[in-house]
XYZ file of C-alpha atoms in Angstrom:
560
model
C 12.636 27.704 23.445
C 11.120 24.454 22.584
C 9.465 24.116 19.157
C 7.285 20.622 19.128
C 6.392 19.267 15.267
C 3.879 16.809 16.041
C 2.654 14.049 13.301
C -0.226 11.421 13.581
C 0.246 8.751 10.966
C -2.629 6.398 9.808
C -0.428 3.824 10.859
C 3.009 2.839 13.135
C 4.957 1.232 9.912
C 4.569 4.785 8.706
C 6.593 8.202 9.471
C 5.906 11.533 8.384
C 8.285 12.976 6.228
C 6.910 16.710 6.160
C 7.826 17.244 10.013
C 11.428 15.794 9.576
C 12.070 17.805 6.281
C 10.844 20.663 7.823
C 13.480 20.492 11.083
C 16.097 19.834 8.618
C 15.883 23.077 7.266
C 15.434 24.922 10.817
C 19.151 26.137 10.614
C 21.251 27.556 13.524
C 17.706 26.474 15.425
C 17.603 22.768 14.717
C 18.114 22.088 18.164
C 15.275 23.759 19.592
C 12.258 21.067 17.863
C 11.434 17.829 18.900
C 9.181 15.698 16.937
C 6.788 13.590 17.907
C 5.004 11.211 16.087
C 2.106 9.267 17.205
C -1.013 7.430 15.207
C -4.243 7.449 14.846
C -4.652 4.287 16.950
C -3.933 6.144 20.197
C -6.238 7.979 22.575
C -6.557 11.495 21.798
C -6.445 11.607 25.644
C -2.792 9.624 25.575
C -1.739 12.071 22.881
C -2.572 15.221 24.958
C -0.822 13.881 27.815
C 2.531 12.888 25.767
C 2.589 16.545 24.050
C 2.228 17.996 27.705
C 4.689 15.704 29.168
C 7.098 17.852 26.780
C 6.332 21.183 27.522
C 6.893 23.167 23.871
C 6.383 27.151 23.848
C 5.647 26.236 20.280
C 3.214 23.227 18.740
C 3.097 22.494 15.009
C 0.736 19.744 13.763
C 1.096 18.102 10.484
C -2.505 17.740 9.103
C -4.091 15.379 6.373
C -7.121 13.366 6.048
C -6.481 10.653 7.963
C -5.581 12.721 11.442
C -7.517 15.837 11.390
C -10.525 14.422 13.210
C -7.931 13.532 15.696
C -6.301 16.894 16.064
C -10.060 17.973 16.235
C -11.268 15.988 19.112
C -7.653 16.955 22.090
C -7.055 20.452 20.572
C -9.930 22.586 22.960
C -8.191 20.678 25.722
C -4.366 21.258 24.546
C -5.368 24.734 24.908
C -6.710 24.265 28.829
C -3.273 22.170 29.880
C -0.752 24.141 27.772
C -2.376 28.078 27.683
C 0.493 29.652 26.990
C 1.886 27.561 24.139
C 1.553 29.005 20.547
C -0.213 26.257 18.312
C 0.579 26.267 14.341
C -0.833 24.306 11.975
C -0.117 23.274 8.241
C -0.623 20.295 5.570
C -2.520 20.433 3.095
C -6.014 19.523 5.278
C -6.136 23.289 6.252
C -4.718 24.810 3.458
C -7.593 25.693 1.656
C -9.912 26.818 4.301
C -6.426 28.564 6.528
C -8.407 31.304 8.400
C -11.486 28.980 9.348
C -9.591 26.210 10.820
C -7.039 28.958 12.506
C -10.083 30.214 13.879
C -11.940 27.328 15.111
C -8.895 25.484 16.669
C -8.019 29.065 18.202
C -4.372 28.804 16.531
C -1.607 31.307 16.339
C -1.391 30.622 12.956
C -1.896 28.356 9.363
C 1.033 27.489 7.080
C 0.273 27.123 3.987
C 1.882 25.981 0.423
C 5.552 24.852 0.431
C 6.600 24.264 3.681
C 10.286 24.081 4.622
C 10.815 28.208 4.016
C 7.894 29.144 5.495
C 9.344 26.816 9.120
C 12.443 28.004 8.990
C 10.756 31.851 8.625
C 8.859 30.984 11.957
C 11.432 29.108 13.564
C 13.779 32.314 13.304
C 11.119 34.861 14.394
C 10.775 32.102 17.623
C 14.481 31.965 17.837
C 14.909 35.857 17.586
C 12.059 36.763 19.990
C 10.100 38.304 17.053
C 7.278 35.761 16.425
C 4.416 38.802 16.796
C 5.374 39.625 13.728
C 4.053 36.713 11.984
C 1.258 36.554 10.040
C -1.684 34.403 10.856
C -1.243 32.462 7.764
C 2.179 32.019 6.860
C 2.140 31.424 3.213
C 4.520 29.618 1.833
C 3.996 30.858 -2.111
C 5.037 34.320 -0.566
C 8.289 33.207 0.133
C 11.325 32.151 -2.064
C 10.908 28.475 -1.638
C 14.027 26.047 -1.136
C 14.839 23.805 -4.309
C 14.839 20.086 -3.326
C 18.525 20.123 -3.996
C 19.098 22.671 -0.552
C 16.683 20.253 1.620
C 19.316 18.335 3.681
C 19.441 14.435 4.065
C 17.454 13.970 7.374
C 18.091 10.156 7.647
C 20.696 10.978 10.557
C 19.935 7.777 12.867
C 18.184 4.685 11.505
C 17.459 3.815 14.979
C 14.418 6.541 14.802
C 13.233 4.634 11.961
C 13.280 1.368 13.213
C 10.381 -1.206 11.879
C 9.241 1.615 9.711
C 8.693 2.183 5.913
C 11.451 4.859 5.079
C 10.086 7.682 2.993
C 12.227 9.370 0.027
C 11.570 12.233 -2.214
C 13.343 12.596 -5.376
C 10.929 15.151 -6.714
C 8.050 17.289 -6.051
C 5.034 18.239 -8.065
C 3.454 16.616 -10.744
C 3.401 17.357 -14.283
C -0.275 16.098 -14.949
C -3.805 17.627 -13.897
C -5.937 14.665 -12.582
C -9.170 16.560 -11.331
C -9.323 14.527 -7.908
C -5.549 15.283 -7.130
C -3.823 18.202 -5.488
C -0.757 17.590 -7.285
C -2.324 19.083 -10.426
C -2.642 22.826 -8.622
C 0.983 23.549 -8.646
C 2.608 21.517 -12.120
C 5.718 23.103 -11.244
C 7.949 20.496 -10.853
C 11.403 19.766 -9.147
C 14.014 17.145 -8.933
C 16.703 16.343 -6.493
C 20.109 15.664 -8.699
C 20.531 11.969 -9.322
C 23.976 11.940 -8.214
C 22.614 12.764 -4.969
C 19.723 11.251 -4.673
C 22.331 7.995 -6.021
C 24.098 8.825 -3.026
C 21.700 9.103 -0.187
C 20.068 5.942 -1.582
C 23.628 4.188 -0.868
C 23.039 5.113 2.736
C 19.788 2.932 2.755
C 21.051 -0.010 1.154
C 24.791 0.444 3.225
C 21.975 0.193 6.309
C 20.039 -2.877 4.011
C 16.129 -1.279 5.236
C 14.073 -3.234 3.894
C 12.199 -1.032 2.221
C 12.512 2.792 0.773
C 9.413 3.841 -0.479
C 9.834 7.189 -2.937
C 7.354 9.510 -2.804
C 7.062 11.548 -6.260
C 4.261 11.709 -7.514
C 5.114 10.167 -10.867
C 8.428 8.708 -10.405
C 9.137 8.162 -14.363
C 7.943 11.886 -15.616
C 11.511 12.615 -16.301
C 13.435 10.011 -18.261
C 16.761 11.068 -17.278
C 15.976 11.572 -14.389
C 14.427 8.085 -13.438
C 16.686 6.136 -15.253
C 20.058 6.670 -13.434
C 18.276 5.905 -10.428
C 17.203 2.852 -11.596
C 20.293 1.893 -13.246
C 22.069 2.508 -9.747
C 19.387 0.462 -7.752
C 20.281 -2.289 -10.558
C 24.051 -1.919 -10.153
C 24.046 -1.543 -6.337
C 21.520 -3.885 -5.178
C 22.235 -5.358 -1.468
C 19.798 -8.215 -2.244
C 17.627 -7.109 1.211
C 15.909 -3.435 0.412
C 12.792 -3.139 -1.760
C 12.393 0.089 -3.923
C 8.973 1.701 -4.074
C 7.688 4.036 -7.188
C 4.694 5.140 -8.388
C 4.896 5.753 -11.955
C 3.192 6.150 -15.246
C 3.521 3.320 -16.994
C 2.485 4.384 -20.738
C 5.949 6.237 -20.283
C 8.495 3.423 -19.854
C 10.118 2.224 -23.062
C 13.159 0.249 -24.344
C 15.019 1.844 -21.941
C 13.286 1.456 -18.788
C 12.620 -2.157 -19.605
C 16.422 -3.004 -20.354
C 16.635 -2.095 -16.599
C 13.427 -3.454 -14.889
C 13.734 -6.915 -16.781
C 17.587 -7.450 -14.433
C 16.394 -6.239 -11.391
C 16.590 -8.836 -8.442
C 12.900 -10.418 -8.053
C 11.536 -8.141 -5.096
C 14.157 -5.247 -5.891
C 11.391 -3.089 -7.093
C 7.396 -2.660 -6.789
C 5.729 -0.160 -9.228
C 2.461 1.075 -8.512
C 0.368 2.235 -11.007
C -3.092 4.149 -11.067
C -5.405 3.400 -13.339
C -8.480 4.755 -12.238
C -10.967 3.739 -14.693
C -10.621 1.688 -18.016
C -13.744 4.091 -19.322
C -12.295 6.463 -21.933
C -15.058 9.379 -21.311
C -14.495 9.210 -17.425
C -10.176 9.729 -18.019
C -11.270 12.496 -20.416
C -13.659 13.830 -17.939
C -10.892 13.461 -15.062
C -8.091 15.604 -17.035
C -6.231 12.192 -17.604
C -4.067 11.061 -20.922
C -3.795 7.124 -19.691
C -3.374 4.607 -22.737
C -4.913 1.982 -21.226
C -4.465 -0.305 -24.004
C -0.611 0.682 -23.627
C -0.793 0.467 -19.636
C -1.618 -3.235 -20.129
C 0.815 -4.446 -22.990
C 3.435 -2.801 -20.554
C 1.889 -5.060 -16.948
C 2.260 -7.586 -19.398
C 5.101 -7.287 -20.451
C 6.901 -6.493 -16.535
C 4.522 -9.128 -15.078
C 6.337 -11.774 -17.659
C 9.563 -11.522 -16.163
C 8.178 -12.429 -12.803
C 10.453 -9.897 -11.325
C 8.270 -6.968 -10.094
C 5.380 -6.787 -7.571
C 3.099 -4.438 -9.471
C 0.024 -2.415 -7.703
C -2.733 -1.204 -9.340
C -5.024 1.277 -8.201
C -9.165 2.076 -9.717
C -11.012 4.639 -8.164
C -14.696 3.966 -7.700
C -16.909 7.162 -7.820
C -15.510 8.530 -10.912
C -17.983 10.564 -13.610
C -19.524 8.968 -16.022
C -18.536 5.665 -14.327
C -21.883 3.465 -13.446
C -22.152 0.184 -11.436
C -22.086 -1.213 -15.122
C -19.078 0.538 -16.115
C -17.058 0.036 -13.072
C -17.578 -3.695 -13.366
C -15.561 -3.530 -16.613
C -13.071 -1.341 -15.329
C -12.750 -3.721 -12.472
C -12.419 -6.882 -15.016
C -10.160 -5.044 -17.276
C -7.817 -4.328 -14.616
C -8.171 -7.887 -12.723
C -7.358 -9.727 -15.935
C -3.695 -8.277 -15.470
C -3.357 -10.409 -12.138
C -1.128 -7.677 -10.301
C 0.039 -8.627 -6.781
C -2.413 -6.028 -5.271
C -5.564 -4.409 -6.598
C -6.571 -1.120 -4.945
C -10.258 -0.531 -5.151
C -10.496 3.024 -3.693
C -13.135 5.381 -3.437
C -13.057 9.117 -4.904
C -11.985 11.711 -2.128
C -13.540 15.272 -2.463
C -10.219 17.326 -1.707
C -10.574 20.735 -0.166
C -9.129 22.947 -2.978
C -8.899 19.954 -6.486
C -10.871 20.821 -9.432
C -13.099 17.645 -8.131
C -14.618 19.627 -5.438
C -15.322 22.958 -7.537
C -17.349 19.869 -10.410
C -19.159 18.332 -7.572
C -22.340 20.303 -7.870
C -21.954 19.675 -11.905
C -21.424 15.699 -10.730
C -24.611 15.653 -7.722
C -21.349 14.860 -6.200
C -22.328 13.964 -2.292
C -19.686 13.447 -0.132
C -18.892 12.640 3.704
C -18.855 16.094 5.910
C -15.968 15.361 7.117
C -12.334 13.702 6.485
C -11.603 11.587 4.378
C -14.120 13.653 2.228
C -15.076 9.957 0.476
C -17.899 10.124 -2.200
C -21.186 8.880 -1.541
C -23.134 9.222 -3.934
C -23.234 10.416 -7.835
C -25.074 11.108 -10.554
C -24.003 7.853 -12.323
C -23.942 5.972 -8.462
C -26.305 5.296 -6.199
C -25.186 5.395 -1.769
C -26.358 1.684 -2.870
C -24.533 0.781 -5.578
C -21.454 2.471 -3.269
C -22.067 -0.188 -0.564
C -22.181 -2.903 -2.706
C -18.813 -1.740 -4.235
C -17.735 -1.243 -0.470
C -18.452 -5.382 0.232
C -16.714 -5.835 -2.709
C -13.585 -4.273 -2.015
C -13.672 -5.930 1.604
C -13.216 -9.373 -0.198
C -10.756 -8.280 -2.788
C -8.927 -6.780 0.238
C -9.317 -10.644 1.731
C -9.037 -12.811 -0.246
C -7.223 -11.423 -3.327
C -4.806 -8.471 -1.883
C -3.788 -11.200 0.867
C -2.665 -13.218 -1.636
C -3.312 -16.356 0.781
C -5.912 -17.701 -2.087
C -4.826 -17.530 -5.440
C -5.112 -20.785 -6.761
C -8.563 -21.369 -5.010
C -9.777 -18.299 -6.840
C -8.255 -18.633 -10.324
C -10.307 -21.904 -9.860
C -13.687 -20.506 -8.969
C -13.178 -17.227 -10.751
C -13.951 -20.074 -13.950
C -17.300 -20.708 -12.420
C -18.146 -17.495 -12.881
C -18.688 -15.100 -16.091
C -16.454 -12.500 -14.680
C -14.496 -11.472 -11.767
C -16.072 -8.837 -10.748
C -19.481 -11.494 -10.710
C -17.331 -13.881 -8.595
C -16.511 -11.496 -5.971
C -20.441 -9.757 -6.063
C -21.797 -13.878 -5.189
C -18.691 -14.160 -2.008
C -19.788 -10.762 -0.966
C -23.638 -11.719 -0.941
C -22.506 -14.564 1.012
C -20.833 -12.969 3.707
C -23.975 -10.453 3.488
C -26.647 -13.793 3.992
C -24.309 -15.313 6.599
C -23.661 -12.194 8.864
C -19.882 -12.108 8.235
C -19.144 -8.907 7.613
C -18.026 -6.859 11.029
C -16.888 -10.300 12.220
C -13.307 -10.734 12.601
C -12.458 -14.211 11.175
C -9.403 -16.366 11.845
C -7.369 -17.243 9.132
C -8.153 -20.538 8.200
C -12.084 -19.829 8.993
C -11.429 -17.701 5.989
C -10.991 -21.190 4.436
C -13.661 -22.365 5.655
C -16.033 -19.660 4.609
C -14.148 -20.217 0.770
C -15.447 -23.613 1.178
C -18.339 -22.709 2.055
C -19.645 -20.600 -0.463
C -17.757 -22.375 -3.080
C -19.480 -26.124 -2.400
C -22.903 -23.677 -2.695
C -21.525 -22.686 -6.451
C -20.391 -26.293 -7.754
C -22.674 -28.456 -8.298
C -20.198 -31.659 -9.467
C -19.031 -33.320 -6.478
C -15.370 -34.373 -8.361
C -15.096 -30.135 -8.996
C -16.005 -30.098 -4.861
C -12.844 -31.846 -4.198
C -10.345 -30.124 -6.606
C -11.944 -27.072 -4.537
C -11.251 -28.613 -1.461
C -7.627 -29.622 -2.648
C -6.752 -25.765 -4.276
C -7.208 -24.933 -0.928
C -5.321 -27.126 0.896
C -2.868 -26.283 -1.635
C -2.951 -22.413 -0.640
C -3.160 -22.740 2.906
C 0.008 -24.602 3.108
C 1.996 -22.565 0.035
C 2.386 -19.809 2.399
C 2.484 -21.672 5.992
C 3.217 -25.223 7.351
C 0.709 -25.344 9.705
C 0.624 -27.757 12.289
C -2.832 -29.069 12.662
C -4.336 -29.884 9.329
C -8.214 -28.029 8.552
C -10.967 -30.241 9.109
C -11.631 -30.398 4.937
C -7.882 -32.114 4.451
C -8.336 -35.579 3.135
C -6.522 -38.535 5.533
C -2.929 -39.364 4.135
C -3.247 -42.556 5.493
C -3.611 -44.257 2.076
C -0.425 -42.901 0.706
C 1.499 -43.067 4.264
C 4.356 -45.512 2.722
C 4.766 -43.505 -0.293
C 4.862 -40.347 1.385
C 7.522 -42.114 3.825
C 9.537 -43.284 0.976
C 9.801 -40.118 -1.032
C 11.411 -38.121 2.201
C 13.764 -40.892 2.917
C 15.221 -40.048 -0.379
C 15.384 -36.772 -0.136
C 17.057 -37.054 2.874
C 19.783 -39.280 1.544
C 20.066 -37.000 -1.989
C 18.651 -33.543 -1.368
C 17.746 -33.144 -4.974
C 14.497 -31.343 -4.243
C 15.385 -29.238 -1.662
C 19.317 -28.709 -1.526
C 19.011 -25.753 0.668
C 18.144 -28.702 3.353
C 21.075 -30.459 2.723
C 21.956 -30.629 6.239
C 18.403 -31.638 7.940
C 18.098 -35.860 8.619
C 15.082 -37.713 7.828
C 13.640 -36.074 11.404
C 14.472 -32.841 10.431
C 13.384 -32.528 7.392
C 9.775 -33.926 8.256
C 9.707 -30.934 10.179
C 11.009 -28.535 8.019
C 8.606 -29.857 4.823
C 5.293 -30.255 4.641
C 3.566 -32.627 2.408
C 0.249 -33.162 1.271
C -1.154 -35.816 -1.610
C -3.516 -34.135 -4.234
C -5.555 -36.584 -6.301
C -7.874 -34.141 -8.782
C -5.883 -30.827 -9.349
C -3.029 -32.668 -11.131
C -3.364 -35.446 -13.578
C -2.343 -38.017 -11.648
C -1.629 -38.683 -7.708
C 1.017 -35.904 -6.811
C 2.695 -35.919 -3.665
C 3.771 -31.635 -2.917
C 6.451 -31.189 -1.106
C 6.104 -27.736 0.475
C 9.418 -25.922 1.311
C 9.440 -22.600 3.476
C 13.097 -21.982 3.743
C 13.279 -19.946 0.551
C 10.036 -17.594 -0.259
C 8.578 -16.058 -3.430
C 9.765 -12.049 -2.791
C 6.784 -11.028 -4.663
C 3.971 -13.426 -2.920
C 5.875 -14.253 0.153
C 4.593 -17.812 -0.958
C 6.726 -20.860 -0.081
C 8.433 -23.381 -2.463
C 6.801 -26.487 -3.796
C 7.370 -29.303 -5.702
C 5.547 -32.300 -6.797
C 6.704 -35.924 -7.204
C 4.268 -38.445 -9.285
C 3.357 -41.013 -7.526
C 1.785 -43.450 -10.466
């Protein structure tokens, strides 16, 4: 017998960890499954063919969102080239409608709700010979599920994991009720014990991946819970892995931040969803959030320049306009976090968000990712302007290749959210959008639209010079863009300051053992005339990097 769990991940950085919980709880029968993960990049027609290539008596696919279409479009024909194979499904993207999609794919059966009894129940009634005795849908809720605590440790070979994000769980469920989330259904909530979970995380860091990327839904729900963890990730850092939570962050105190403020910089990213700033729409959306208190505490962690913090709105939202996103939008960009998430509201099969849709004039895409299009506070226009918009956040801001260029024009404009509606109409007027630019003809097109803004010709150059600046903070390119100003002017200058600092390697010690030659290759320099107060040569210096903007060092030397 040959049991096949098959997973189709939105990306190849990412694994599943539903299909490898679920064989780590098959028992005596572990043996007997295979996994086999794919993405949604690949052929449908490549996927078929690898799934045959394995001949399973058993196929189990791991459905969301992102890969049902997928499973949709090979399934008919995995029924033509394997005909006596029994297909199961489960996930939470048929769930809710179990006996429709069992009946459309032509399935032997759905499993639904917790997952890891309900396998090992079919696993054993495939291992025993008594599979007709299964149900259709296989329902988890029926059956005594396993605690967190009795799901083994499936990290057996890092090799399998290779160049991917590793997934960890040290709870399940969420004690909230966010309309739009399926987390809210079933509050009940479990943890793993810290000592373990203390111990497993050891394995990581003994293996130094570089990143582990936890799961729970809201990491910091349970103080003592969280805070060992932390305490141990503190205590135990390797100085390589990155730890990623999603938390709450109106719940950290004095406690939490005696920890985050001594973690390495880069030990730790928090992400945190806002949703909306608008106090009737978090009302309306079954959320407590303190924005006022989410803020002081971004502040606060963004202070110590420690932490790469992620914050997430959701566009789509009730009772949320065009007007009213724009100062959720602002409120949240004036925080500065290392990445801004402008989503859009998914319909989930099942939250309370699809039962209020009618009350909304909620319309939504027919099929996955179920993403809003319309509402009664948002027109399918208003949407698509919000989409452009995210597009050059997603560019220009989430890249993080431009952030002195934009802190500079964002003061040009009367908000942020205005600054990034005029580069969007740009790239609207010009064609851009659907047009896959290189990276420094995303320079260009900054340039571009920028010299259309300014109307001084001195604030032209100190445009011109912010982003020379952030072109080479992050690489040392070797041909210089067409806006760079000559050096030729400041040649002997330039010439003098690296012979010193290639006799005294007081700048950059770390190059203490690069000559003169060496170290013109290893620096770059550049002379900027308007963004300081005076002629600066920067010196830029890629040998250590920013952990939280992957930005290079540099350092400027007067040249008055």
């Amino acid at each position: 017998m040959k049991i096949l769990l098959v997973a189709i991940n939105a990306k190849y950085i990412h694994s599943n960890p539903a299909v490898h919980s679920l064989r780590s709880c098959a028992g005596k029968f572990k043996s007997c499954i295979e996994i086999a993960e794919f993405t949604i990049n690949q052929t449908p027609s490549f996927i078929l063919q690898e799934i045959y290539k394995k001949h399973p008596d058993v196929i189990a696919f791991s459905c969301y969102i992102w890969n049902r279409d997928m499973i949709d479009a090979f399934i008919p024909d995995l029924h033509r080239v394997l005909p006596h194979a029994d297909i199961w499904a489960g996930g939470p993207e048929v769930s809710y409608d179990a006996a429709e999609t069992a009946a459309r794919w032509g399935l032997r059966g759905v499993m639904t709700g917790p997952g890891e009894a309900a396998f090992a129940r079919l696993t054993t009634a495939y291992g025993t010979g008594t599979s007709r005795e299964l149900p259709a849908v296989l329902d988890g809720n029926s059956i005594p599920r396993l605690k967190l605590d009795e799901i083994p440790f499936w990290y057996e070979d890092m090799q399998d994991f290779e160049n991917r994000i590793i997934y960890y769980e040290s709870s399940r469920g969420c004690p909230f009720s966010c309309s739009y989330c399926l987390s809210s259904i079933d509050r009940a909530m479990d943890f793993r014990g810290t000592e373990r979970v203390c111990l497993e995380l050891d394995y990581f860091l003994e293996k130094r991946v570089p990143q582990v990327k936890f799961i729970d839904r809201t990491f910091n729900c349970k103080k003592e819970h969280a805070l060992p963890i932390l305490r141990h990730i503190l205590e135990h850092d390797n100085g390589v892995t990155n730890f990623h939570f999603e938390i709450a962050a109106d719940l950290l105190d004095e406690d939490y931040f005696a920890i985050l403020e001594k973690l390495r910089p880069g030990a730790v990213q928090l992400e945190i969803g806002v949703q909306s700033t608008c106090r009737e729409t978090i009302a309306e959306i079954r959320r407590k959030t303190d924005f006022d208190k989410v803020a002081a505490v971004v502040r606060r962690v963004s202070s110590r320049k420690n932490i790469h913090i992620h914050l997430d709105l959701i566009a789509g939202l009730p009772f949320e306009d065009l007007q009213r996103f724009r100062c959720s939008f602002n409120d949240v960009y004036a925080l500065r976090p290392q990445q801004l998430q402008l989503g859009f509201l998914k319909v989930l099969k099942g939250s309370e968000m699809e039962r209020q849709a009618p009350v909304y004039d909620l319309a939504y895409t027919s099929r996955p990712p179920y993403e809003v299009l319309s509402t009664r506070w948002l027109s399918y226009e208003d949407i698509c302007r919000l989409k452009q918009i995210e597009e050059m956040v997603e560019i220009y801001y989430n890249s993080g290749q431009f952030d002195h260029t934009l802190e500079f024009m964002n003061t040009l404009f009367e908000s942020a959210f205005s600054m990034y509606e005029s580069l969007a109409a740009w790239y609207e007027k010009h064609e851009l959008f659907g047009v896959q630019s290189s990276r420094i003809r995303k320079y260009e097109i900054l340039l571009e639209w920028g010299t259309a803004c300014i109307a001084d010709i001195s604030r032209t150059q100190a445009l011109r010079e912010y982003l020379l600046y952030d072109l080479y903070l992050r690489e040392n390119m070797k041909n210089r863009p067409v806006f760079a100003p000559s050096l030729a002017p400041w040649k002997d200058a330039v010439h003098h300051v690296l012979h010193r600092e290639s006799r005294e390697h007081t700048l950059f010690p770390e190059l203490a053992d690069r000559d003169y030659r060496e170290l013109t290759k290893a620096l770059h320099t550049e002379v900027f005339t308007y963004i300081y107060d005076e002629p600066t040569l920067v010196l830029f210096g890629y040998e250590h990097r920013n952990p939280l903007t992957n930005n290079g060092i540099a350092i400027g030397v007067s040249l008055k």
